[in-house]
mmCIF file of C-alpha atoms in Angstrom:
data_model
loop_
_atom_site.group_PDB
_atom_site.id
_atom_site.type_symbol
_atom_site.label_atom_id
_atom_site.label_comp_id
_atom_site.label_asym_id
_atom_site.label_seq_id
_atom_site.Cartn_x
_atom_site.Cartn_y
_atom_site.Cartn_z
ATOM 1 C CA MET A 1 0.000 0.000 0.000
ATOM 2 C CA ARG A 2 2.885 2.330 0.840
ATOM 3 C CA ARG A 3 4.373 1.444 -2.544
ATOM 4 C CA HIS A 4 1.143 2.552 -4.281
ATOM 5 C CA PHE A 5 1.230 5.819 -2.283
ATOM 6 C CA TYR A 6 4.776 6.578 -3.423
ATOM 7 C CA ALA A 7 3.873 5.720 -7.017
ATOM 8 C CA ASN A 8 0.811 7.966 -6.970
ATOM 9 C CA PHE A 9 2.841 10.744 -5.341
ATOM 10 C CA CYS A 10 5.568 10.524 -7.983
ATOM 11 C CA PHE A 11 3.012 10.432 -10.791
ATOM 12 C CA SER A 12 1.224 13.488 -9.355
ATOM 13 C CA GLY A 13 4.541 15.338 -9.079
ATOM 14 C CA LEU A 14 5.453 14.558 -12.648
ATOM 15 C CA LEU A 15 1.987 15.645 -13.845
ATOM 16 C CA LEU A 16 2.224 18.953 -11.927
ATOM 17 C CA ALA A 17 5.703 19.606 -13.304
ATOM 18 C CA GLY A 18 4.428 18.952 -16.822
ATOM 19 C CA LEU A 19 1.520 21.339 -16.369
ATOM 20 C CA LEU A 20 3.833 24.045 -15.042
ATOM 21 C CA ALA A 21 6.182 23.509 -17.965
ATOM 22 C CA LEU A 22 3.281 23.915 -20.390
ATOM 23 C CA ALA A 23 1.881 26.939 -18.532
ATOM 24 C CA SER A 24 5.188 28.847 -18.472
ATOM 25 C CA PRO A 25 5.513 29.191 -22.267
ATOM 26 C CA ALA A 26 1.824 30.096 -22.498
ATOM 27 C CA ARG A 27 2.261 32.831 -19.884
ATOM 28 C CA ALA A 28 5.439 34.057 -21.576
ATOM 29 C CA GLN A 29 3.640 34.129 -24.916
ATOM 30 C CA THR A 30 0.736 36.094 -23.377
ATOM 31 C CA ASP A 31 3.163 38.627 -21.853
ATOM 32 C CA LEU A 32 4.968 38.948 -25.180
ATOM 33 C CA LEU A 33 1.708 39.586 -27.039
ATOM 34 C CA ARG A 34 0.739 42.195 -24.418
ATOM 35 C CA ASP A 35 4.090 43.981 -24.813
ATOM 36 C CA LEU A 36 3.825 43.952 -28.606
ATOM 37 C CA GLU A 37 0.281 45.324 -28.410
ATOM 38 C CA LYS A 38 1.436 48.111 -26.069
ATOM 39 C CA GLN A 39 4.341 49.010 -28.367
ATOM 40 C CA THR A 40 2.004 49.092 -31.360
ATOM 41 C CA THR A 41 -0.426 51.337 -29.490
ATOM 42 C CA ASP A 42 2.381 53.678 -28.388
ATOM 43 C CA SER A 43 3.815 53.891 -31.898
ATOM 44 C CA THR A 44 0.441 54.926 -33.361
ATOM 45 C CA LYS A 45 -0.221 57.545 -30.687
ATOM 46 C CA ARG A 46 0.426 61.192 -31.624
ATOM 47 C CA GLU A 47 1.447 63.595 -28.867
ATOM 48 C CA ALA A 48 1.818 67.382 -29.057
ATOM 49 C CA VAL A 49 5.256 68.722 -28.179
ATOM 50 C CA ALA A 50 4.928 71.042 -25.176
ATOM 51 C CA ALA A 51 6.929 74.047 -23.964
ATOM 52 C CA THR A 52 8.821 74.910 -27.135
ATOM 53 C CA PHE A 53 9.385 78.211 -25.323
ATOM 54 C CA LYS A 54 8.583 78.941 -21.693
ATOM 55 C CA GLY A 55 6.817 82.241 -22.328
ATOM 56 C CA THR A 56 4.722 83.970 -24.964
ATOM 57 C CA HIS A 57 7.742 86.218 -25.720
ATOM 58 C CA ILE A 58 11.367 85.328 -26.438
ATOM 59 C CA ILE A 59 12.909 88.790 -25.886
ATOM 60 C CA ASN A 60 11.597 91.321 -28.393
ATOM 61 C CA ALA A 61 9.794 88.685 -30.438
ATOM 62 C CA GLN A 62 6.594 86.821 -29.834
ATOM 63 C CA SER A 63 6.987 83.052 -29.473
ATOM 64 C CA VAL A 64 4.708 80.341 -30.838
ATOM 65 C CA GLU A 65 3.305 79.846 -27.328
ATOM 66 C CA THR A 66 -0.112 81.105 -26.216
ATOM 67 C CA PRO A 67 -1.755 81.078 -22.790
ATOM 68 C CA GLY A 68 -3.782 77.939 -22.173
ATOM 69 C CA HIS A 69 -7.538 77.893 -22.515
ATOM 70 C CA GLY A 70 -9.035 80.143 -19.862
ATOM 71 C CA THR A 71 -5.643 81.452 -18.713
ATOM 72 C CA LEU A 72 -4.935 85.166 -18.309
ATOM 73 C CA ALA A 73 -1.289 86.228 -18.560
ATOM 74 C CA PHE A 74 -0.183 89.557 -17.100
ATOM 75 C CA LEU A 75 3.137 90.867 -18.445
ATOM 76 C CA ILE A 76 5.334 93.671 -17.140
ATOM 77 C CA GLN A 77 8.048 94.630 -19.659
ATOM 78 C CA HIS A 78 10.673 97.148 -18.628
ATOM 79 C CA ARG A 79 13.615 98.704 -20.487
ATOM 80 C CA PHE A 80 16.171 101.029 -18.938
ATOM 81 C CA GLY A 81 18.350 103.488 -20.875
ATOM 82 C CA THR A 82 21.504 102.562 -22.764
ATOM 83 C CA LEU A 83 24.560 101.364 -20.887
ATOM 84 C CA ASN A 84 26.783 103.878 -22.715
ATOM 85 C CA SER A 85 24.739 106.851 -21.435
ATOM 86 C CA GLY A 86 27.339 107.290 -18.700
ATOM 87 C CA ALA A 87 27.493 107.642 -14.935
ATOM 88 C CA TYR A 88 25.327 110.801 -14.913
ATOM 89 C CA GLU A 89 22.370 108.713 -16.124
ATOM 90 C CA PHE A 90 23.549 105.853 -13.849
ATOM 91 C CA PHE A 91 24.341 103.851 -16.986
ATOM 92 C CA GLY A 92 20.731 103.951 -18.122
ATOM 93 C CA LEU A 93 19.004 103.103 -14.859
ATOM 94 C CA ASP A 94 17.662 106.669 -14.518
ATOM 95 C CA GLN A 95 15.692 106.201 -17.737
ATOM 96 C CA ALA A 96 12.954 103.707 -18.442
ATOM 97 C CA VAL A 97 10.297 102.573 -20.891
ATOM 98 C CA LEU A 98 7.430 100.454 -19.569
ATOM 99 C CA ARG A 99 4.838 98.238 -21.226
ATOM 100 C CA LEU A 100 1.956 96.505 -19.437
ATOM 101 C CA SER A 101 -0.146 93.900 -21.212
ATOM 102 C CA PHE A 102 -2.773 91.212 -20.747
ATOM 103 C CA GLU A 103 -3.039 88.055 -22.864
ATOM 104 C CA TYR A 104 -5.989 85.672 -22.634
ATOM 105 C CA GLY A 105 -6.466 82.201 -24.087
ATOM 106 C CA LEU A 106 -9.921 81.970 -25.676
ATOM 107 C CA SER A 107 -9.007 78.366 -26.476
ATOM 108 C CA ASP A 108 -5.875 76.240 -26.583
ATOM 109 C CA ARG A 109 -5.222 77.671 -30.056
ATOM 110 C CA LEU A 110 -6.564 81.237 -30.067
ATOM 111 C CA ALA A 111 -5.410 84.099 -27.833
ATOM 112 C CA VAL A 112 -6.098 87.830 -27.689
ATOM 113 C CA GLY A 113 -4.060 90.544 -26.034
ATOM 114 C CA VAL A 114 -3.926 94.251 -25.260
ATOM 115 C CA GLY A 115 -1.043 96.397 -24.079
ATOM 116 C CA ARG A 116 0.060 99.922 -23.333
ATOM 117 C CA SER A 117 3.601 101.252 -23.748
ATOM 118 C CA SER A 118 4.971 104.503 -22.390
ATOM 119 C CA GLN A 119 6.910 104.967 -25.634
ATOM 120 C CA GLU A 120 4.862 107.442 -27.688
ATOM 121 C CA LYS A 121 1.966 106.564 -25.337
ATOM 122 C CA THR A 122 1.105 103.588 -27.535
ATOM 123 C CA PHE A 123 -1.826 101.187 -27.182
ATOM 124 C CA ASP A 124 -1.739 97.854 -29.019
ATOM 125 C CA GLY A 125 -3.946 94.825 -29.502
ATOM 126 C CA PHE A 126 -3.332 91.484 -31.167
ATOM 127 C CA LEU A 127 -4.670 88.081 -32.169
ATOM 128 C CA LYS A 128 -2.550 84.955 -32.028
ATOM 129 C CA TYR A 129 -3.603 81.609 -33.517
ATOM 130 C CA ARG A 130 -1.776 78.282 -33.265
ATOM 131 C CA ALA A 131 -2.399 76.923 -36.758
ATOM 132 C CA LEU A 132 -0.138 73.888 -36.383
ATOM 133 C CA ARG A 133 1.494 72.124 -33.458
ATOM 134 C CA GLN A 134 4.627 70.006 -33.530
ATOM 135 C CA THR A 135 3.866 66.382 -32.654
ATOM 136 C CA SER A 136 5.735 63.141 -32.047
ATOM 137 C CA GLY A 137 4.650 59.546 -32.648
ATOM 138 C CA ALA A 138 2.813 58.357 -35.736
ATOM 139 C CA ARG A 139 2.999 60.738 -38.700
ATOM 140 C CA PRO A 140 4.851 63.397 -36.661
ATOM 141 C CA VAL A 141 4.480 67.096 -37.485
ATOM 142 C CA PRO A 142 8.012 68.584 -37.554
ATOM 143 C CA VAL A 143 7.202 72.215 -36.617
ATOM 144 C CA SER A 144 4.729 74.447 -34.817
ATOM 145 C CA VAL A 145 3.191 77.352 -36.732
ATOM 146 C CA THR A 146 1.483 80.326 -35.070
ATOM 147 C CA LEU A 147 -0.100 83.247 -36.913
ATOM 148 C CA PHE A 148 0.177 86.691 -35.316
ATOM 149 C CA ALA A 149 -1.508 89.977 -36.239
ATOM 150 C CA SER A 150 -1.448 93.220 -34.256
ATOM 151 C CA SER A 151 -2.361 96.867 -34.549
ATOM 152 C CA ALA A 152 -1.012 99.802 -32.566
ATOM 153 C CA ILE A 153 -2.025 103.417 -32.179
ATOM 154 C CA THR A 154 0.160 106.246 -30.946
ATOM 155 C CA THR A 155 -1.619 108.793 -28.714
ATOM 156 C CA LEU A 156 1.314 111.202 -28.311
ATOM 157 C CA LYS A 157 0.507 114.898 -28.877
ATOM 158 C CA PHE A 158 2.820 115.614 -31.774
ATOM 159 C CA ASN A 159 2.172 119.373 -31.948
ATOM 160 C CA GLU A 160 3.609 119.733 -28.432
ATOM 161 C CA VAL A 161 6.666 117.577 -29.139
ATOM 162 C CA ALA A 162 7.814 118.493 -32.647
ATOM 163 C CA ASN A 163 5.856 121.721 -33.231
ATOM 164 C CA THR A 164 4.023 120.030 -36.103
ATOM 165 C CA ALA A 165 0.389 119.637 -37.054
ATOM 166 C CA GLU A 166 -1.573 117.086 -35.086
ATOM 167 C CA ARG A 167 -1.876 113.732 -36.855
ATOM 168 C CA SER A 168 -5.193 112.089 -37.676
ATOM 169 C CA VAL A 169 -6.299 108.828 -36.073
ATOM 170 C CA GLY A 170 -5.651 106.881 -39.267
ATOM 171 C CA SER A 171 -2.113 108.208 -39.600
ATOM 172 C CA ARG A 172 -1.354 107.090 -36.044
ATOM 173 C CA MET A 173 -2.049 103.429 -36.842
ATOM 174 C CA ASP A 174 0.553 100.740 -37.523
ATOM 175 C CA TYR A 175 0.063 97.027 -38.229
ATOM 176 C CA ALA A 176 2.208 93.906 -37.875
ATOM 177 C CA TYR A 177 1.760 90.472 -39.441
ATOM 178 C CA GLN A 178 3.938 87.465 -38.634
ATOM 179 C CA VAL A 179 4.200 83.749 -39.280
ATOM 180 C CA LEU A 180 6.003 82.135 -36.346
ATOM 181 C CA ILE A 181 7.595 78.790 -37.270
ATOM 182 C CA ALA A 182 9.319 76.883 -34.459
ATOM 183 C CA ARG A 183 10.829 73.482 -33.804
ATOM 184 C CA LYS A 184 11.816 71.934 -30.500
ATOM 185 C CA PHE A 185 14.757 69.709 -31.426
ATOM 186 C CA ASN A 186 15.094 68.172 -27.971
ATOM 187 C CA SER A 187 14.353 69.002 -24.343
ATOM 188 C CA ASN A 188 17.073 71.686 -24.373
ATOM 189 C CA LEU A 189 17.039 73.421 -27.782
ATOM 190 C CA SER A 190 14.236 75.275 -29.593
ATOM 191 C CA VAL A 191 14.569 77.456 -32.703
ATOM 192 C CA GLN A 192 12.078 79.831 -34.330
ATOM 193 C CA LEU A 193 11.839 81.710 -37.664
ATOM 194 C CA MET A 194 9.613 84.784 -38.121
ATOM 195 C CA PRO A 195 8.758 86.230 -41.547
ATOM 196 C CA THR A 196 7.398 89.691 -40.683
ATOM 197 C CA LEU A 197 5.538 92.536 -42.373
ATOM 198 C CA ILE A 198 5.113 95.945 -40.733
ATOM 199 C CA HIS A 199 2.691 98.393 -42.362
ATOM 200 C CA ARG A 200 2.804 102.050 -41.312
ATOM 201 C CA ASN A 201 0.032 104.384 -42.389
ATOM 202 C CA TYR A 202 2.321 107.383 -41.891
ATOM 203 C CA VAL A 203 6.036 107.870 -42.531
ATOM 204 C CA ALA A 204 7.927 111.085 -41.847
ATOM 205 C CA LEU A 205 9.942 111.200 -45.090
ATOM 206 C CA ALA A 206 9.048 110.493 -48.691
ATOM 207 C CA GLY A 207 11.794 107.891 -49.088
ATOM 208 C CA MET A 208 10.641 105.770 -46.161
ATOM 209 C CA GLN A 209 8.696 102.597 -46.866
ATOM 210 C CA ASN A 210 5.179 102.182 -45.560
ATOM 211 C CA ASP A 211 5.711 98.417 -45.778
ATOM 212 C CA VAL A 212 8.791 97.002 -44.068
ATOM 213 C CA TYR A 213 9.705 93.333 -44.525
ATOM 214 C CA SER A 214 11.893 91.445 -42.090
ATOM 215 C CA ILE A 215 13.063 87.926 -41.293
ATOM 216 C CA GLY A 216 13.422 87.164 -37.600
ATOM 217 C CA ALA A 217 15.071 84.256 -35.805
ATOM 218 C CA GLY A 218 15.003 83.197 -32.162
ATOM 219 C CA LEU A 219 16.306 80.399 -29.977
ATOM 220 C CA ARG A 220 16.107 78.941 -26.506
ATOM 221 C CA GLN A 221 18.921 76.794 -25.096
ATOM 222 C CA LYS A 222 18.229 75.270 -21.702
ATOM 223 C CA LEU A 223 21.199 75.524 -19.318
ATOM 224 C CA THR A 224 19.789 74.114 -16.082
ATOM 225 C CA LYS A 225 16.434 72.841 -14.871
ATOM 226 C CA ARG A 226 15.125 76.402 -14.381
ATOM 227 C CA VAL A 227 17.442 78.625 -16.467
ATOM 228 C CA ALA A 228 17.641 78.966 -20.255
ATOM 229 C CA LEU A 229 19.625 81.168 -22.629
ATOM 230 C CA THR A 230 17.462 83.070 -25.144
ATOM 231 C CA ALA A 231 18.174 85.264 -28.168
ATOM 232 C CA ASP A 232 16.309 86.835 -31.080
ATOM 233 C CA TYR A 233 17.305 88.875 -34.121
ATOM 234 C CA PHE A 234 15.424 90.682 -36.898
ATOM 235 C CA TYR A 235 17.027 91.246 -40.284
ATOM 236 C CA VAL A 236 15.317 94.052 -42.219
ATOM 237 C CA LEU A 237 15.283 93.553 -45.985
ATOM 238 C CA PRO A 238 17.184 96.169 -48.046
ATOM 239 C CA GLY A 239 15.595 99.604 -48.370
ATOM 240 C CA TYR A 240 15.456 102.968 -46.625
ATOM 241 C CA VAL A 241 14.854 101.449 -43.182
ATOM 242 C CA ALA A 242 17.761 99.020 -43.516
ATOM 243 C CA ASP A 243 20.048 101.881 -44.587
ATOM 244 C CA HIS A 244 19.109 104.271 -41.751
ATOM 245 C CA PHE A 245 18.269 101.979 -38.826
ATOM 246 C CA HIS A 246 19.740 98.880 -37.186
ATOM 247 C CA ASN A 247 18.548 95.305 -36.928
ATOM 248 C CA ALA A 248 17.108 94.445 -33.518
ATOM 249 C CA LEU A 249 19.205 92.014 -31.480
ATOM 250 C CA GLY A 250 18.465 90.674 -28.017
ATOM 251 C CA VAL A 251 20.192 88.206 -25.673
ATOM 252 C CA GLY A 252 18.917 87.113 -22.281
ATOM 253 C CA PHE A 253 17.985 84.463 -19.747
ATOM 254 C CA ASP A 254 14.668 82.873 -18.796
ATOM 255 C CA ILE A 255 14.362 82.022 -15.109
ATOM 256 C CA GLU A 256 11.435 79.867 -13.965
ATOM 257 C CA THR A 257 10.286 80.756 -10.468
ATOM 258 C CA GLY A 258 7.172 78.858 -9.490
ATOM 259 C CA GLY A 259 4.076 80.383 -11.051
ATOM 260 C CA HIS A 260 5.834 82.835 -13.339
ATOM 261 C CA VAL A 261 8.768 83.279 -15.698
ATOM 262 C CA PHE A 262 11.318 86.037 -15.077
ATOM 263 C CA GLN A 263 13.254 87.171 -18.152
ATOM 264 C CA LEU A 264 16.456 89.237 -18.009
ATOM 265 C CA HIS A 265 17.917 90.560 -21.251
ATOM 266 C CA VAL A 266 19.954 93.156 -23.112
ATOM 267 C CA THR A 267 18.962 94.551 -26.515
ATOM 268 C CA ASN A 268 19.619 97.501 -28.813
ATOM 269 C CA SER A 269 15.892 98.209 -29.146
ATOM 270 C CA LYS A 270 14.075 100.527 -26.753
ATOM 271 C CA GLY A 271 10.623 99.635 -28.073
ATOM 272 C CA MET A 272 8.752 96.483 -27.066
ATOM 273 C CA THR A 273 6.153 96.207 -29.822
ATOM 274 C CA GLU A 274 6.710 95.222 -33.439
ATOM 275 C CA LYS A 275 6.103 98.743 -34.785
ATOM 276 C CA PHE A 276 9.122 99.950 -32.786
ATOM 277 C CA PHE A 277 11.756 97.239 -32.749
ATOM 278 C CA VAL A 278 11.459 96.018 -36.362
ATOM 279 C CA PRO A 279 11.618 99.294 -38.364
ATOM 280 C CA GLN A 280 12.786 101.828 -35.745
ATOM 281 C CA THR A 281 15.744 100.347 -33.840
ATOM 282 C CA GLU A 282 18.281 103.170 -33.581
ATOM 283 C CA GLY A 283 20.849 101.591 -31.258
ATOM 284 C CA ASN A 284 24.033 99.886 -32.419
ATOM 285 C CA PHE A 285 24.420 96.847 -30.186
ATOM 286 C CA PHE A 286 28.178 96.576 -30.760
ATOM 287 C CA LYS A 287 28.837 100.239 -29.936
ATOM 288 C CA GLY A 288 27.251 100.096 -26.501
ATOM 289 C CA ASP A 289 23.707 101.204 -27.397
ATOM 290 C CA ILE A 290 22.401 98.429 -25.183
ATOM 291 C CA TYR A 291 19.227 98.593 -23.140
ATOM 292 C CA PHE A 292 19.027 96.381 -20.063
ATOM 293 C CA GLY A 293 15.522 95.121 -19.395
ATOM 294 C CA PHE A 294 13.331 92.482 -17.878
ATOM 295 C CA THR A 295 9.945 90.855 -18.373
ATOM 296 C CA VAL A 296 7.804 89.351 -15.636
ATOM 297 C CA ALA A 297 4.918 87.108 -16.720
ATOM 298 C CA ARG A 298 2.286 85.838 -14.271
ATOM 299 C CA ASN A 299 -0.525 83.466 -15.252
ATOM 300 C CA PHE A 300 -3.966 83.357 -13.661
ATOM 301 C CA THR A 301 -6.554 80.624 -14.255
ATOM 302 C CA ILE A 302 -9.823 82.383 -15.053
ATOM 303 C CA LYS A 303 -11.769 79.449 -16.473
ATOM 304 C CA SER A 304 -10.834 75.983 -15.308
ATOM 305 C CA GLN A 305 -11.145 73.139 -17.778
ATOM 306 C CA LEU A 306 -13.580 70.351 -16.957
#
């Protein structure tokens, strides 16, 4: 009887071992199929590339970024005088130009904004639309494209400043149109190109162009987790403006500090809207006509997404 018990025990052990041997390949095959299915799903998934730039501005230039849906961005942009103005002007710190603006995301693609600059007491408004977003995954989109259009009106009393006749409302208007094309190459480097048209209803001299064409370029190179190097440059196409003014150049740093981005920069442009820095940059960057400035951007959630 004991012999039968040992025989049954051995047979049961062999049967269990056989079942386990058969089950292991089946389980391995199931896991393999699950992994392949997951990889296939991941490879067909398209994801938008986020944070090409950390703010809606690079330095002078607009970036492809817009506030999120229901987000209100408040920007304080400040430029001091030129560094070569000397010790009497405290190397430019005694002088300042200020622009305050609000930008609101009507959707994840469309944003509107208004601003007021102390330079020529200028009010401006703009629309910004994200026509295309860079994506990764299946059928990736290589670049982001944002369309930008703005208008600005100068409210300065010209008869008090230049002893000239007061200008009409129409002659005080200027317009800017841009196509912002950007690519985020990796987590550290982003580059942007900016074909630009500035239309001015009024020009002071007969030889000046009402329409000024420019090609802009900008970049962001991340240095640390919270600090990035930024730069932008606008090349004005040949003509009166190119012969009598300078191309706008800016270099700076983006510093992320919690709920806002703090930007420090130097540039040869005093103005902070397109109508100023594209066709009217008077400073020569390499001769010390450098304005030190900063931008503080703070976002507020007005409409939370469900």
